[in-house]
Coordinates of C-alpha atoms in Angstrom, one line a residue:
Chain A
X116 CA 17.8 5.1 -9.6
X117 CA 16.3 8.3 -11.2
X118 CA 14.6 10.6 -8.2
X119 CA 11.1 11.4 -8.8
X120 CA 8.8 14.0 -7.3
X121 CA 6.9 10.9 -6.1
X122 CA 9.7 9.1 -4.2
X123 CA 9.0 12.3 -1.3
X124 CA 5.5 11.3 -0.8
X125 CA 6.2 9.9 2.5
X126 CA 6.0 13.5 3.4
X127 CA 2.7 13.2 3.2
X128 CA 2.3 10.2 5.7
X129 CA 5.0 12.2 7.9
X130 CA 1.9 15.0 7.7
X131 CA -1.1 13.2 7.6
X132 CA 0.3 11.1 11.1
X133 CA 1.5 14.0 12.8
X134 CA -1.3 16.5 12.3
X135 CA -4.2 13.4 13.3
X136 CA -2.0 13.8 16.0
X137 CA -2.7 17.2 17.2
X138 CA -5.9 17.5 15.3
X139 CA -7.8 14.7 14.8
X140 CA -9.9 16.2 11.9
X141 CA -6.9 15.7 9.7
X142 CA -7.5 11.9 9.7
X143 CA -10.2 12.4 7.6
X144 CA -7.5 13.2 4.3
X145 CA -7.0 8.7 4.7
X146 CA -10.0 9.0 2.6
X147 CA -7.8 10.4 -0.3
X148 CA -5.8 7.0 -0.1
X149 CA -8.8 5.0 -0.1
X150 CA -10.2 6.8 -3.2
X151 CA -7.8 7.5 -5.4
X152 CA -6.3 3.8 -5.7
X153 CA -10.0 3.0 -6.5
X154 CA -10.7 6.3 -9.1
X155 CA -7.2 4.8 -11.2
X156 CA -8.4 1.3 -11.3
X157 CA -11.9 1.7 -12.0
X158 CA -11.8 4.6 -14.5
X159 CA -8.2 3.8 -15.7
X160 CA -7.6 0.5 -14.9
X161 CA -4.5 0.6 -13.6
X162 CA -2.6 0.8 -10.2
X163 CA -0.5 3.9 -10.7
X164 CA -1.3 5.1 -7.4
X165 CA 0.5 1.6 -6.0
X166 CA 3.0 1.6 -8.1
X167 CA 4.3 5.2 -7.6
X168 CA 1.8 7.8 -5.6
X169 CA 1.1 5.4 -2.2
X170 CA 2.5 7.6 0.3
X171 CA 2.5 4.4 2.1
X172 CA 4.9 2.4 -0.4
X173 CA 7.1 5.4 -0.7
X174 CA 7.5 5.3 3.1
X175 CA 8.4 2.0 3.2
X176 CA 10.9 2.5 -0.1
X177 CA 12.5 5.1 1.4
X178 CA 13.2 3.2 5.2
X179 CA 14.3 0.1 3.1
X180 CA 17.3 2.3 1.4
X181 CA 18.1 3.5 5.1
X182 CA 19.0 0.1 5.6
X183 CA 15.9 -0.6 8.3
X184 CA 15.0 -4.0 6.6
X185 CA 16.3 -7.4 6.8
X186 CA 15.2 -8.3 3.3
X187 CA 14.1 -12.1 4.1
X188 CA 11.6 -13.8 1.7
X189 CA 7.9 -13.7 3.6
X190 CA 6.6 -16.9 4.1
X191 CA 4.9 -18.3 1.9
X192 CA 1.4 -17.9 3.5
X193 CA 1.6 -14.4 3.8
X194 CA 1.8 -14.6 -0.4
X195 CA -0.8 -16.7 -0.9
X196 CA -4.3 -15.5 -2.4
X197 CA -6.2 -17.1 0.9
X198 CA -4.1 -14.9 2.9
X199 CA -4.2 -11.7 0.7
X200 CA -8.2 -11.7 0.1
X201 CA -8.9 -13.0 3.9
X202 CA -7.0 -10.1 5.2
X203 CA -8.7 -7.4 2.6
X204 CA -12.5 -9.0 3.9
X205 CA -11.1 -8.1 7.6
X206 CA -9.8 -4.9 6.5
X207 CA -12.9 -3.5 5.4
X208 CA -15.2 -5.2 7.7
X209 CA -13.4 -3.1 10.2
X210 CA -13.8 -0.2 8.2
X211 CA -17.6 -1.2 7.8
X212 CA -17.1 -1.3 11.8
X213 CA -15.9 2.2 11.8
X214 CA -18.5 3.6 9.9
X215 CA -21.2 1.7 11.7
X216 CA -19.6 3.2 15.1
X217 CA -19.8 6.6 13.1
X218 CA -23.3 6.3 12.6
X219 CA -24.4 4.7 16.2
X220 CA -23.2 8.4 17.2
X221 CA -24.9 10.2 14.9
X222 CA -28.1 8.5 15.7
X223 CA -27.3 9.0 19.8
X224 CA -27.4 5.9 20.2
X225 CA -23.5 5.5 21.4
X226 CA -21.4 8.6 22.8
X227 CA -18.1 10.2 20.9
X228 CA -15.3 8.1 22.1
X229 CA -12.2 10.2 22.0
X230 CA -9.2 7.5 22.1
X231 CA -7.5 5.9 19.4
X232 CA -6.9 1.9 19.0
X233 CA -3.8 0.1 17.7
X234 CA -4.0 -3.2 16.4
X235 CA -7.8 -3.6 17.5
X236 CA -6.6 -3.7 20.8
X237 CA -4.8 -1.1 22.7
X238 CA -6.7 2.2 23.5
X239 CA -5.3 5.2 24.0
X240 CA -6.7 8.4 25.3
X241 CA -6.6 10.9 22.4
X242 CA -8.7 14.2 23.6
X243 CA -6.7 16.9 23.0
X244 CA -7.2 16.1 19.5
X245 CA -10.8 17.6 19.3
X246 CA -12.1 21.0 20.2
X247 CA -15.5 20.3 19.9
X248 CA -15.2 21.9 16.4
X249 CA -17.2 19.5 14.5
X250 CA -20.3 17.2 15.2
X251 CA -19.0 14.5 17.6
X252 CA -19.8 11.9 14.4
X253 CA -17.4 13.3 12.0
X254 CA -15.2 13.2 15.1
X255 CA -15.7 9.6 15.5
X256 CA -15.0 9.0 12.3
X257 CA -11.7 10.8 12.1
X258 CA -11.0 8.7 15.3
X259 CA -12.0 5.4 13.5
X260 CA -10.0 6.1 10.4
X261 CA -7.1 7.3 12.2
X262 CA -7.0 4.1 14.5
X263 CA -7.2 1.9 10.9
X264 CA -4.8 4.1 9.0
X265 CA -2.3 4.0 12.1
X266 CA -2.7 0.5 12.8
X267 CA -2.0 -0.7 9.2
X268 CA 1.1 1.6 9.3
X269 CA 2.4 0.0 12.3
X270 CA 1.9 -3.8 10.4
X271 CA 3.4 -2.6 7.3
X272 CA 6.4 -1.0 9.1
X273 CA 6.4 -4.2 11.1
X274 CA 7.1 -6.5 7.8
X275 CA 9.3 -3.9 6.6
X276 CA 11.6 -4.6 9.1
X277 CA 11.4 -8.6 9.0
X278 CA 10.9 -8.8 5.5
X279 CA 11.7 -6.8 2.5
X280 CA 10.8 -3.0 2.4
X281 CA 7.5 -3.1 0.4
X282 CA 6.2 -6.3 1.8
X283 CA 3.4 -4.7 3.0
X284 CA 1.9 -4.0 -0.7
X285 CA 2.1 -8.2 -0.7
X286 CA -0.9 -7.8 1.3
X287 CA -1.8 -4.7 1.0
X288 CA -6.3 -4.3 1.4
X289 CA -6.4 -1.6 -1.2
X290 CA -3.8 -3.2 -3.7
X291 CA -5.6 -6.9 -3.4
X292 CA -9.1 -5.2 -4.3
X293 CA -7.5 -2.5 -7.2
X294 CA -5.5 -5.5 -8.8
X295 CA -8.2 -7.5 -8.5
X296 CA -10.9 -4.5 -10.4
X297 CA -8.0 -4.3 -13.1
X298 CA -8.2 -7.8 -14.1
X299 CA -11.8 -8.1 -14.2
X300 CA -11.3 -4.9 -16.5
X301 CA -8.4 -6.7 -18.4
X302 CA -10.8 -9.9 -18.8
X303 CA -13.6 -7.6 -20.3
X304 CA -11.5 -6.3 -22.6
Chain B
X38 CA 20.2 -5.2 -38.1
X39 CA 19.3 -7.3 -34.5
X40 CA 20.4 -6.4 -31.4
X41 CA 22.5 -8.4 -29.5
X42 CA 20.2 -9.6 -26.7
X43 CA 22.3 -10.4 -23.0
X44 CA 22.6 -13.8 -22.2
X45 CA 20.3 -13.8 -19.1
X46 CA 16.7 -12.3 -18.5
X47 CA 14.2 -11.9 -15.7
X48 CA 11.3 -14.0 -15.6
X49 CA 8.2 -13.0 -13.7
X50 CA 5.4 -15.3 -13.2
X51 CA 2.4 -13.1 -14.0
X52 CA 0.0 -15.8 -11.5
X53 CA 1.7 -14.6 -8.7
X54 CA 2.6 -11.3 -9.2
X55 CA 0.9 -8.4 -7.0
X56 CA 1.4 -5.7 -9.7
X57 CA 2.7 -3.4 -7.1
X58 CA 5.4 -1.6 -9.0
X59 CA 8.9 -2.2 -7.1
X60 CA 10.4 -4.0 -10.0
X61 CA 9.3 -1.0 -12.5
X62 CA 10.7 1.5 -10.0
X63 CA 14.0 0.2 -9.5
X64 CA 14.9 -1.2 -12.6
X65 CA 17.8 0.7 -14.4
X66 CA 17.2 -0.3 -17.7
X67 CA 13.3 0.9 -17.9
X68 CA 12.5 -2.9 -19.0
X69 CA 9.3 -3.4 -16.8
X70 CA 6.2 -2.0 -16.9
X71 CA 2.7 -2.9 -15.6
X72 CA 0.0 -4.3 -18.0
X73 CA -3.0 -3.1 -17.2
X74 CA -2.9 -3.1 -13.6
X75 CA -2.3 -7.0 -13.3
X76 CA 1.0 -8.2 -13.2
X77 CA 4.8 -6.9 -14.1
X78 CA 6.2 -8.2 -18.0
X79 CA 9.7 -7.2 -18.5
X80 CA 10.6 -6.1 -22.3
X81 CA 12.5 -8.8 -23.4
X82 CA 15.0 -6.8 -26.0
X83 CA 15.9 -4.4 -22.8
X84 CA 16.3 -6.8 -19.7
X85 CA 19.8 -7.1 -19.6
X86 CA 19.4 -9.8 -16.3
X87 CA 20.9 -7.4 -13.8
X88 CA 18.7 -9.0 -10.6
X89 CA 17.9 -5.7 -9.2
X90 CA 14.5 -6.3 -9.9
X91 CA 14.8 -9.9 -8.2
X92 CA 16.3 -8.9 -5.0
X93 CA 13.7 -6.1 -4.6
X94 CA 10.4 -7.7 -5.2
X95 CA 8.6 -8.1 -2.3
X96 CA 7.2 -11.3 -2.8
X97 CA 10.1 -12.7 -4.1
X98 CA 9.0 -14.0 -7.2
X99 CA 11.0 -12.7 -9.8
X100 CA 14.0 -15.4 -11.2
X101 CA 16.5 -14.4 -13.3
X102 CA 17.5 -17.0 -16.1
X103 CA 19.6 -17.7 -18.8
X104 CA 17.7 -17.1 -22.3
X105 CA 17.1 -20.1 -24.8

């Protein structure tokens, strides 16, 4: 297979997870991976950042051709469109959740927390990722999106492993809601 | 004159597919692309039915056939 500039994007997720990790202000470049899937669809109407710029599916390309994956067929739920939508709903609604935590701080309502949750259930103490630098909102943000953007990572490797290497994308939140914008496109001519 | 096509092909059912590029990525022969965002559709006169694309797909939906 041809070698493309794109197949070393999971440099990036290599970066993005190890700065978030020493500075948690970094997490807020995941918005880059929420926008520019949506930019492509919507004003191009395709999914070129799935199919070649997700630092994400790159990742899990490159870790398949290390040999890291069993390369079973997924179940058969795990394809199906109940699955696929039902998990992009819950995906965002945590997201919403993020944002709505974001904003409880802003308003004073609820103080920073400075920990970082995996799977929506394990916390972990995080502060010597933040100096203080910023407002604690845009703090608690980075902290949200880091927690979602880390925990998705750890499914997606997760499937890897058990499944074939880009079985995450199956699934995928942001593919689900970019193929489905393109088709509504492609109906509409 | 027509070119010789091979004697098996990849099929991909555009229902199910999740349009996220593996096929297009690691097929040798440039015969997939994505329309519009939606699904995968291989280009019939290049598929030569190699199965790369088949044992890649992540969801496991691509067959590979022989032509009628």
């Amino acid at each position: 297979m041809k070698k493309h500039w794109y197949h070393y994007l999971w440099l990036w997720s290599l970066f993005y997870f190890g700065m978030g990790f020493f500075n948690i202000l970094f997490a807020w470049l995941g918005l880059i991976s929420f926008a520019l899937p949506l930019i492509m669809a919507i004003g191009y109407g395709n999914k070129l950042f799935c199919n070649r710029y997700c630092d994400r599916g790159q990742t899990l390309r490159a870790l398949g051709q290390l040999g890291l994956s069993r390369r079973r067929d997924m179940p058969g739920w795990m394809k199906s469109k109940a699955f696929r939508y039902g998990f992009m709903v819950f995906f965002f609604a945590m997201f919403g959740s993020v944002v709505y935590t974001t904003w409880l701080v802003y308003s004073g309502i609820e103080s920073l927390q400075q920990m970082v949750s995996l799977l929506w259930t394990f916390h972990f103490p995080w502060e010597w990722a933040y100096s203080g630098a910023v407002s604690p909102w845009a703090a608690q943000f980075a902290f949200g999106l880091y927690s979602l953007m880390l925990t998705s990572e750890v499914i997606a490797l997760g499937t890897m492993l058990l499944f074939r290497p880009r079985s995450w994308c199956v699934y995928c939140p942001m593919g689900t809601l970019t193929q489905l914008i393109c088709q509504h496109k492609m109906r509409q001519g | 004159m027509m070119k010789k096509l091979s004697p098996r092909h990849a099929v991909i059912p555009a229902a199910e597919c999740v349009a996220c590029g593996t096929c297009v990525d690691v097929c040798p022969r440039e015969a997939i692309s994505i329309y519009r965002g939606s699904y995968a559709q291989i280009h019939e006169e290049i598929c030569v039915g190699c199965g790369k694309c088949a044992r890649e797909c992540p969801a496991s939906i691509i067959r590979v056939e022989a032509r009628r």
